CSV table of C-alpha atoms in Angstrom, one decimal:
chain,number,residue,atom,x,y,z
A,1,MET,CA,-85.3,36.2,51.4
A,2,LEU,CA,-86.2,35.0,47.5
A,3,THR,CA,-86.9,38.1,44.9
A,4,VAL,CA,-88.0,38.3,41.3
A,5,GLU,CA,-84.5,39.1,40.4
A,6,ALA,CA,-83.3,35.9,41.2
A,7,LEU,CA,-85.7,34.3,39.4
A,8,VAL,CA,-85.1,36.2,36.3
A,9,ASP,CA,-81.4,35.5,36.3
A,10,THR,CA,-82.2,31.4,37.3
A,11,PHE,CA,-84.7,31.1,34.3
A,12,ASP,CA,-82.7,33.8,32.2
A,13,LEU,CA,-86.3,35.9,31.7
A,14,THR,CA,-86.6,38.9,29.8
A,15,VAL,CA,-87.8,41.9,31.5
A,16,LYS,CA,-90.4,43.8,29.5
A,17,ALA,CA,-91.6,46.3,32.2
A,18,GLY,CA,-91.8,47.1,35.9
A,19,LYS,CA,-88.1,46.8,36.2
A,20,ASP,CA,-88.2,48.8,39.9
A,21,GLY,CA,-90.0,46.0,41.5
A,22,LEU,CA,-87.7,43.6,40.6
A,23,GLY,CA,-86.5,43.9,44.2
A,24,LYS,CA,-90.3,42.3,45.1
A,25,GLU,CA,-89.9,39.1,47.7
A,26,ILE,CA,-91.6,36.1,46.4
A,27,VAL,CA,-93.3,34.4,49.4
A,28,ASN,CA,-95.9,31.7,48.1
A,29,ILE,CA,-94.3,28.5,46.6
A,30,ASP,CA,-97.5,28.1,44.3
A,31,VAL,CA,-97.7,29.6,40.9
A,32,SER,CA,-101.0,30.8,39.5
A,33,ARG,CA,-102.5,30.8,36.0
A,34,PRO,CA,-105.3,33.5,36.3
A,35,GLY,CA,-107.5,32.6,33.2
A,36,LEU,CA,-110.8,33.4,35.5
A,37,GLU,CA,-109.1,36.7,36.4
A,38,VAL,CA,-108.4,37.6,32.9
A,39,ALA,CA,-112.4,36.9,32.1
A,40,GLY,CA,-113.0,39.4,35.0
A,41,TYR,CA,-113.7,36.8,37.9
A,42,PHE,CA,-111.2,38.2,40.6
A,43,SER,CA,-113.2,36.8,43.8
A,44,HIS,CA,-110.6,34.2,44.7
A,45,TYR,CA,-107.4,35.6,43.0
A,46,SER,CA,-104.3,34.4,44.5
A,47,SER,CA,-102.6,37.7,44.1
A,48,ASP,CA,-99.5,36.9,46.0
A,49,ARG,CA,-98.5,34.2,43.7
A,50,VAL,CA,-96.3,34.2,40.5
A,51,GLN,CA,-98.6,34.9,37.8
A,52,VAL,CA,-98.5,32.9,34.7
A,53,LEU,CA,-100.0,33.7,31.4
A,54,GLY,CA,-100.0,31.3,28.7
A,55,MET,CA,-101.4,31.2,25.1
A,56,SER,CA,-104.9,31.3,26.1
A,57,GLU,CA,-105.0,34.3,28.2
A,58,THR,CA,-102.9,36.4,25.8
A,59,SER,CA,-105.0,35.5,23.0
A,60,PHE,CA,-107.9,35.9,25.4
A,61,PHE,CA,-107.1,39.4,26.0
A,62,GLU,CA,-106.5,40.5,22.4
A,63,ARG,CA,-109.8,38.9,21.0
A,64,MET,CA,-112.6,39.0,23.6
A,65,LEU,CA,-112.1,42.2,25.5
A,66,THR,CA,-112.5,45.8,24.9
A,67,ASP,CA,-109.9,48.2,25.2
A,68,GLU,CA,-111.5,49.6,28.6
A,69,GLU,CA,-112.0,45.8,29.9
A,70,ARG,CA,-108.2,45.0,28.8
A,71,GLU,CA,-107.2,48.3,31.0
A,72,ASP,CA,-109.0,47.2,33.8
A,73,ARG,CA,-108.3,43.4,34.1
A,74,CYS,CA,-104.5,44.7,34.1
A,75,LYS,CA,-104.9,47.0,36.8
A,76,ARG,CA,-106.8,44.7,38.6
A,77,LEU,CA,-103.9,41.5,38.1
A,78,CYS,CA,-101.0,44.0,39.2
A,79,ARG,CA,-101.7,44.1,43.1
A,80,ARG,CA,-98.9,45.9,45.6
A,81,GLU,CA,-98.4,41.9,46.6
A,82,THR,CA,-98.1,40.5,42.9
A,83,PRO,CA,-94.4,39.6,42.9
A,84,CYS,CA,-94.5,39.5,39.3
A,85,ILE,CA,-96.1,38.6,35.9
A,86,ILE,CA,-94.9,35.7,33.4
A,87,ILE,CA,-95.8,35.7,29.8
A,88,THR,CA,-94.2,32.5,28.1
A,89,ARG,CA,-93.8,31.1,24.8
A,90,GLY,CA,-92.2,34.6,23.7
A,91,LEU,CA,-95.7,36.0,23.2
A,92,TYR,CA,-96.6,39.6,22.8
A,93,ALA,CA,-97.3,41.6,25.4
A,94,PRO,CA,-100.5,43.7,25.6
A,95,LEU,CA,-99.7,47.3,25.9
A,96,GLU,CA,-102.7,48.0,28.7
A,97,LEU,CA,-100.6,45.3,30.6
A,98,ILE,CA,-97.2,47.0,30.0
A,99,GLU,CA,-98.7,50.1,31.2
A,100,ALA,CA,-100.4,48.8,34.3
A,101,CYS,CA,-97.1,46.8,35.4
A,102,ASN,CA,-94.8,50.3,35.1
A,103,GLN,CA,-97.4,52.1,37.1
A,104,THR,CA,-97.5,49.5,39.8
A,105,GLN,CA,-94.0,48.4,39.8
A,106,THR,CA,-95.0,45.0,39.1
A,107,PRO,CA,-92.3,43.0,37.1
A,108,LEU,CA,-93.4,42.2,33.7
A,109,LEU,CA,-91.4,38.8,32.3
A,110,ILE,CA,-91.0,37.0,29.1
A,111,THR,CA,-89.8,33.4,28.8
A,112,GLU,CA,-89.2,31.8,25.8
A,113,ASP,CA,-90.4,28.1,27.1
A,114,ASN,CA,-93.9,26.5,26.8
A,115,THR,CA,-96.5,27.4,29.4
A,116,THR,CA,-96.7,23.4,30.9
A,117,ASN,CA,-92.8,23.0,31.1
A,118,PHE,CA,-92.1,26.7,32.6
A,119,ILE,CA,-94.7,26.2,35.4
A,120,GLY,CA,-93.2,23.1,36.3
A,121,ARG,CA,-89.7,23.9,36.3
A,122,VAL,CA,-90.8,27.2,38.4
A,123,SER,CA,-92.8,25.1,41.0
A,124,ASN,CA,-89.6,22.7,41.9
A,125,PHE,CA,-87.6,25.7,42.3
A,126,LEU,CA,-89.8,27.6,44.4
A,127,GLU,CA,-90.7,24.6,46.5
A,128,LYS,CA,-86.9,24.3,47.4
A,129,ALA,CA,-85.9,28.0,47.9
A,130,LEU,CA,-89.1,28.5,49.9
A,131,ALA,CA,-88.9,25.2,52.1
A,132,PRO,CA,-88.6,25.9,55.7
A,133,GLU,CA,-85.3,25.0,56.4
A,134,THR,CA,-82.8,24.8,59.3
A,135,ASN,CA,-79.0,23.6,60.1
A,136,LEU,CA,-77.8,20.8,62.4
A,137,HIS,CA,-74.6,20.0,63.4
A,138,GLY,CA,-73.3,16.7,62.3
A,139,VAL,CA,-72.5,14.7,59.0
A,140,LEU,CA,-74.6,13.8,55.9
A,141,VAL,CA,-73.6,10.5,54.4
A,142,ASP,CA,-75.2,8.7,51.3
A,143,ILE,CA,-74.6,4.9,52.5
A,144,TYR,CA,-76.2,2.4,49.9
A,145,GLY,CA,-78.8,4.9,48.8
A,146,ILE,CA,-80.0,5.7,52.4
A,147,GLY,CA,-79.2,9.4,53.6
A,148,VAL,CA,-77.8,8.7,57.0
A,149,LEU,CA,-77.2,11.8,59.3
A,150,ILE,CA,-74.3,11.2,61.7
A,151,THR,CA,-74.8,13.2,65.0
A,152,GLY,CA,-72.9,13.6,68.1
A,153,GLU,CA,-70.9,15.6,70.7
A,154,SER,CA,-68.3,17.5,69.4
A,155,GLY,CA,-65.3,15.2,69.1
A,156,VAL,CA,-67.0,11.9,69.2
A,157,GLY,CA,-65.4,11.1,65.8
A,158,LYS,CA,-68.1,11.9,63.4
A,159,SER,CA,-65.7,13.2,60.6
A,160,GLU,CA,-63.5,10.3,61.1
A,161,THR,CA,-66.4,8.0,60.8
A,162,ALA,CA,-67.4,9.5,57.5
A,163,LEU,CA,-63.7,9.6,56.0
A,164,GLU,CA,-64.0,5.9,56.3
A,165,LEU,CA,-67.4,5.7,55.0
A,166,VAL,CA,-65.8,7.3,51.8
A,167,LYS,CA,-63.2,5.0,51.7
A,168,ASN,CA,-65.2,2.3,51.7
A,169,GLY,CA,-67.3,3.7,48.5
A,170,HIS,CA,-69.9,5.9,49.7
A,171,ARG,CA,-70.3,9.5,49.5
A,172,LEU,CA,-70.3,12.8,51.6
A,173,VAL,CA,-72.4,15.3,51.2
A,174,ALA,CA,-72.0,17.6,54.1
A,175,ASP,CA,-69.4,17.7,57.1
A,176,ASP,CA,-70.0,19.6,60.4
A,177,ASN,CA,-72.7,21.7,59.5
A,178,VAL,CA,-75.9,20.0,57.3
A,179,GLU,CA,-78.3,22.4,56.0
A,180,ILE,CA,-82.1,20.7,55.6
A,181,LYS,CA,-84.8,21.6,54.0
A,182,GLN,CA,-88.5,20.2,54.0
A,183,VAL,CA,-89.1,20.4,50.6
A,184,SER,CA,-92.6,18.6,50.9
A,185,LYS,CA,-94.6,16.3,53.5
A,186,ASN,CA,-92.1,14.4,55.4
A,187,VAL,CA,-89.6,14.7,53.2
A,188,LEU,CA,-86.1,16.4,54.4
A,189,MET,CA,-82.9,17.4,51.9
A,190,GLY,CA,-79.9,17.9,53.5
A,191,SER,CA,-77.0,19.9,51.6
A,192,ALA,CA,-73.6,21.5,52.6
A,193,PRO,CA,-73.5,25.4,52.9
A,194,SER,CA,-71.3,26.5,49.6
A,195,LEU,CA,-68.3,27.6,52.0
A,196,ILE,CA,-67.7,24.0,53.1
A,197,ARG,CA,-69.0,21.8,50.4
A,198,ASN,CA,-66.6,19.0,49.5
A,199,LEU,CA,-64.8,19.4,52.5
A,200,LEU,CA,-64.1,17.0,55.3
A,201,GLU,CA,-62.4,18.5,58.8
A,202,ILE,CA,-60.0,16.0,60.3
A,203,ARG,CA,-58.5,16.6,63.8
A,204,GLY,CA,-54.8,16.3,63.8
A,205,LEU,CA,-54.9,16.4,60.1
A,206,GLY,CA,-56.8,19.5,59.2
A,207,ILE,CA,-59.5,20.2,56.4
A,208,ILE,CA,-59.3,17.7,53.3
A,209,ASN,CA,-61.0,18.0,49.7
A,210,VAL,CA,-62.7,15.1,49.6
A,211,MET,CA,-63.3,15.0,45.8
A,212,THR,CA,-59.8,16.2,45.1
A,213,LEU,CA,-58.7,13.0,46.9
A,214,PHE,CA,-61.2,10.2,46.1
A,215,GLY,CA,-62.9,12.0,43.0
A,216,ALA,CA,-65.9,13.0,41.8
A,217,GLY,CA,-67.9,9.7,42.6
A,218,SER,CA,-67.3,10.4,46.3
A,219,ILE,CA,-69.1,13.2,46.8
A,220,LEU,CA,-73.0,14.3,46.1
A,221,GLU,CA,-74.6,17.8,46.1
A,222,GLU,CA,-77.7,16.8,47.8
A,223,LYS,CA,-79.6,14.1,49.6
A,224,ARG,CA,-82.7,13.0,51.3
A,225,VAL,CA,-82.5,12.6,55.0
A,226,MET,CA,-84.1,9.4,56.2
A,227,LEU,CA,-82.1,8.1,59.0
A,228,ASN,CA,-80.1,9.3,62.2
A,229,VAL,CA,-77.4,7.6,63.8
A,230,ASN,CA,-76.6,9.5,66.9
A,231,LEU,CA,-72.8,8.1,68.5
A,232,GLU,CA,-72.4,8.8,72.0
A,233,PRO,CA,-69.9,7.5,74.3
A,234,TRP,CA,-70.5,4.3,76.1
A,235,GLU,CA,-71.7,4.6,79.4
A,236,ALA,CA,-71.7,1.5,81.8
A,237,GLY,CA,-74.8,0.6,83.4
A,238,LYS,CA,-77.0,2.5,80.7
A,239,THR,CA,-79.6,0.1,78.7
A,240,TYR,CA,-79.1,0.0,74.8
A,241,GLU,CA,-81.1,-1.2,72.5
A,242,ARG,CA,-80.6,-5.0,71.8
A,243,LEU,CA,-83.2,-6.1,69.8
A,244,GLY,CA,-84.5,-3.1,67.5
A,245,LEU,CA,-88.2,-3.5,68.5
A,246,ASN,CA,-88.6,-0.4,69.9
A,247,GLN,CA,-88.2,2.4,67.5
A,248,GLU,CA,-86.4,5.3,68.0
A,249,LYS,CA,-87.8,8.9,66.3
A,250,ILE,CA,-86.0,12.4,65.8
A,251,LYS,CA,-88.0,15.4,64.8
A,252,ILE,CA,-86.5,17.3,62.5
A,253,LEU,CA,-88.7,20.7,61.5
A,254,ASP,CA,-92.3,18.9,61.0
A,255,THR,CA,-90.8,15.5,59.8
A,256,GLU,CA,-89.8,12.6,62.1
A,257,ILE,CA,-87.1,10.1,60.7
A,258,ASP,CA,-85.6,7.1,62.6
A,259,GLN,CA,-82.8,7.3,65.1
A,260,LYS,CA,-80.1,4.9,66.2
A,261,THR,CA,-78.4,5.4,69.0
A,262,ILE,CA,-74.4,3.9,68.6
A,263,PRO,CA,-72.5,3.6,71.7
A,264,ILE,CA,-68.7,4.2,71.2
A,265,ARG,CA,-66.2,2.1,72.6
A,266,PRO,CA,-62.6,1.0,71.6
A,267,GLY,CA,-62.7,-1.9,69.2
A,268,ARG,CA,-66.1,-1.2,67.5
A,269,SER,CA,-65.9,-0.8,63.8
A,270,LEU,CA,-68.7,2.2,63.6
A,271,ALA,CA,-68.5,2.7,60.0
A,272,GLY,CA,-69.0,-0.8,59.5
A,273,ILE,CA,-72.1,-0.5,62.2
A,274,ILE,CA,-73.3,2.4,60.2
A,275,GLU,CA,-73.3,0.8,57.1
A,276,VAL,CA,-75.3,-2.3,58.2
A,277,ALA,CA,-77.5,0.4,60.0
A,278,ALA,CA,-78.4,1.6,56.5
A,279,MET,CA,-78.7,-1.7,54.9
A,280,ASN,CA,-81.2,-2.5,58.0
A,281,HIS,CA,-83.3,0.7,57.1
A,282,ARG,CA,-83.7,0.0,53.9
A,283,MET,CA,-84.7,-3.7,54.2
A,284,GLN,CA,-87.1,-2.2,56.9
A,285,TYR,CA,-88.5,0.3,54.1
A,286,MET,CA,-89.0,-2.6,51.8
A,287,GLY,CA,-91.2,-4.8,54.4
A,288,TYR,CA,-88.6,-6.8,56.2
A,289,ASN,CA,-87.6,-6.3,60.1
A,290,ALA,CA,-85.2,-9.0,61.6
A,291,ALA,CA,-86.4,-7.8,65.0
A,292,GLU,CA,-89.8,-8.9,64.4
A,293,GLU,CA,-88.9,-12.3,62.9
A,294,PHE,CA,-86.9,-12.8,66.1
A,295,ASN,CA,-89.7,-12.1,68.2
A,296,ASP,CA,-91.9,-14.3,66.1
A,297,ARG,CA,-89.2,-17.1,66.1
A,298,LEU,CA,-89.3,-16.5,69.9
A,299,ASN,CA,-93.1,-16.5,70.6
A,300,ALA,CA,-93.3,-19.5,68.4
A,301,GLN,CA,-90.3,-21.6,70.7
A,302,ILE,CA,-92.6,-20.4,74.0
A,303,MET,CA,-95.9,-21.7,72.6
A,304,ALA,CA,-94.0,-25.1,71.8
A,305,ASP,CA,-92.4,-25.5,74.9
A,306,GLY,CA,-95.6,-24.8,76.6
A,307,ARG,CA,-97.2,-27.6,74.7
A,308,GLN,CA,-94.7,-30.2,75.5
A,309,GLY,CA,-94.5,-29.2,78.8
A,310,GLY,CA,-98.6,-29.9,79.1
A,311,GLN,CA,-98.2,-33.1,77.6
A,312,GLN,CA,-95.7,-34.4,80.3
């Protein structure tokens, strides 16, 4: 749960009024600048949003409204579901607004930041803090700029493969438990819980601190999840993808990402295969698909052979 108090701590805001409401929950990722409402139009007031008042709104309060109008506007701005009201640029807070916030326990906060910059910062913060999230068992590694989520049953070798990838110069994001947030449409961001951040568990060896052993360049706090590599024991008789024309998908929250299933058997270099999978995914993202090129070559060869057979 995200509260107004967390917003105060994150952005170093000054509490001017409504201290008893700092525990209010923020449920909407959008930020509102209620200019029309200050002018008296409340028909479409988004009262469950964080409300931000800048120079235009506060000057309109002071110069264009009577005492009765100011009192009325302030009371209508401070609704039960309104999480807080923030005044930017360190501007003077109208007395009527201070009284209304104290009466309704609506936190009135002050920031020295300018309005445009502050709204941008708060919007980014709320987008991440209130994004839908889930936890997955796996390992997240940044490989050549591609966030690769390595999954598979317990003991299949995910952490050992991640260790090999880190030794090859790639960066660990999370081991064992990956926190994934959908920060916007089709964008998943993965990170590690604070308890296990920078740590890697290797069976037979124990827990190691990747940053301590390999340096700060070996870890990454957060990464976009773009590819899933699922490791599974080799099954005799099972058909595995050999060309890459059939693209598997996995759905995480409301987003689908590409999935590659890699069978494990002695002698296979999993780290090397996953590195190539990441590079191939990046090439496909840039518009090149080796499987489609091979398919085009094959079709051209078949047509050429057919023409030669007809001429004979």
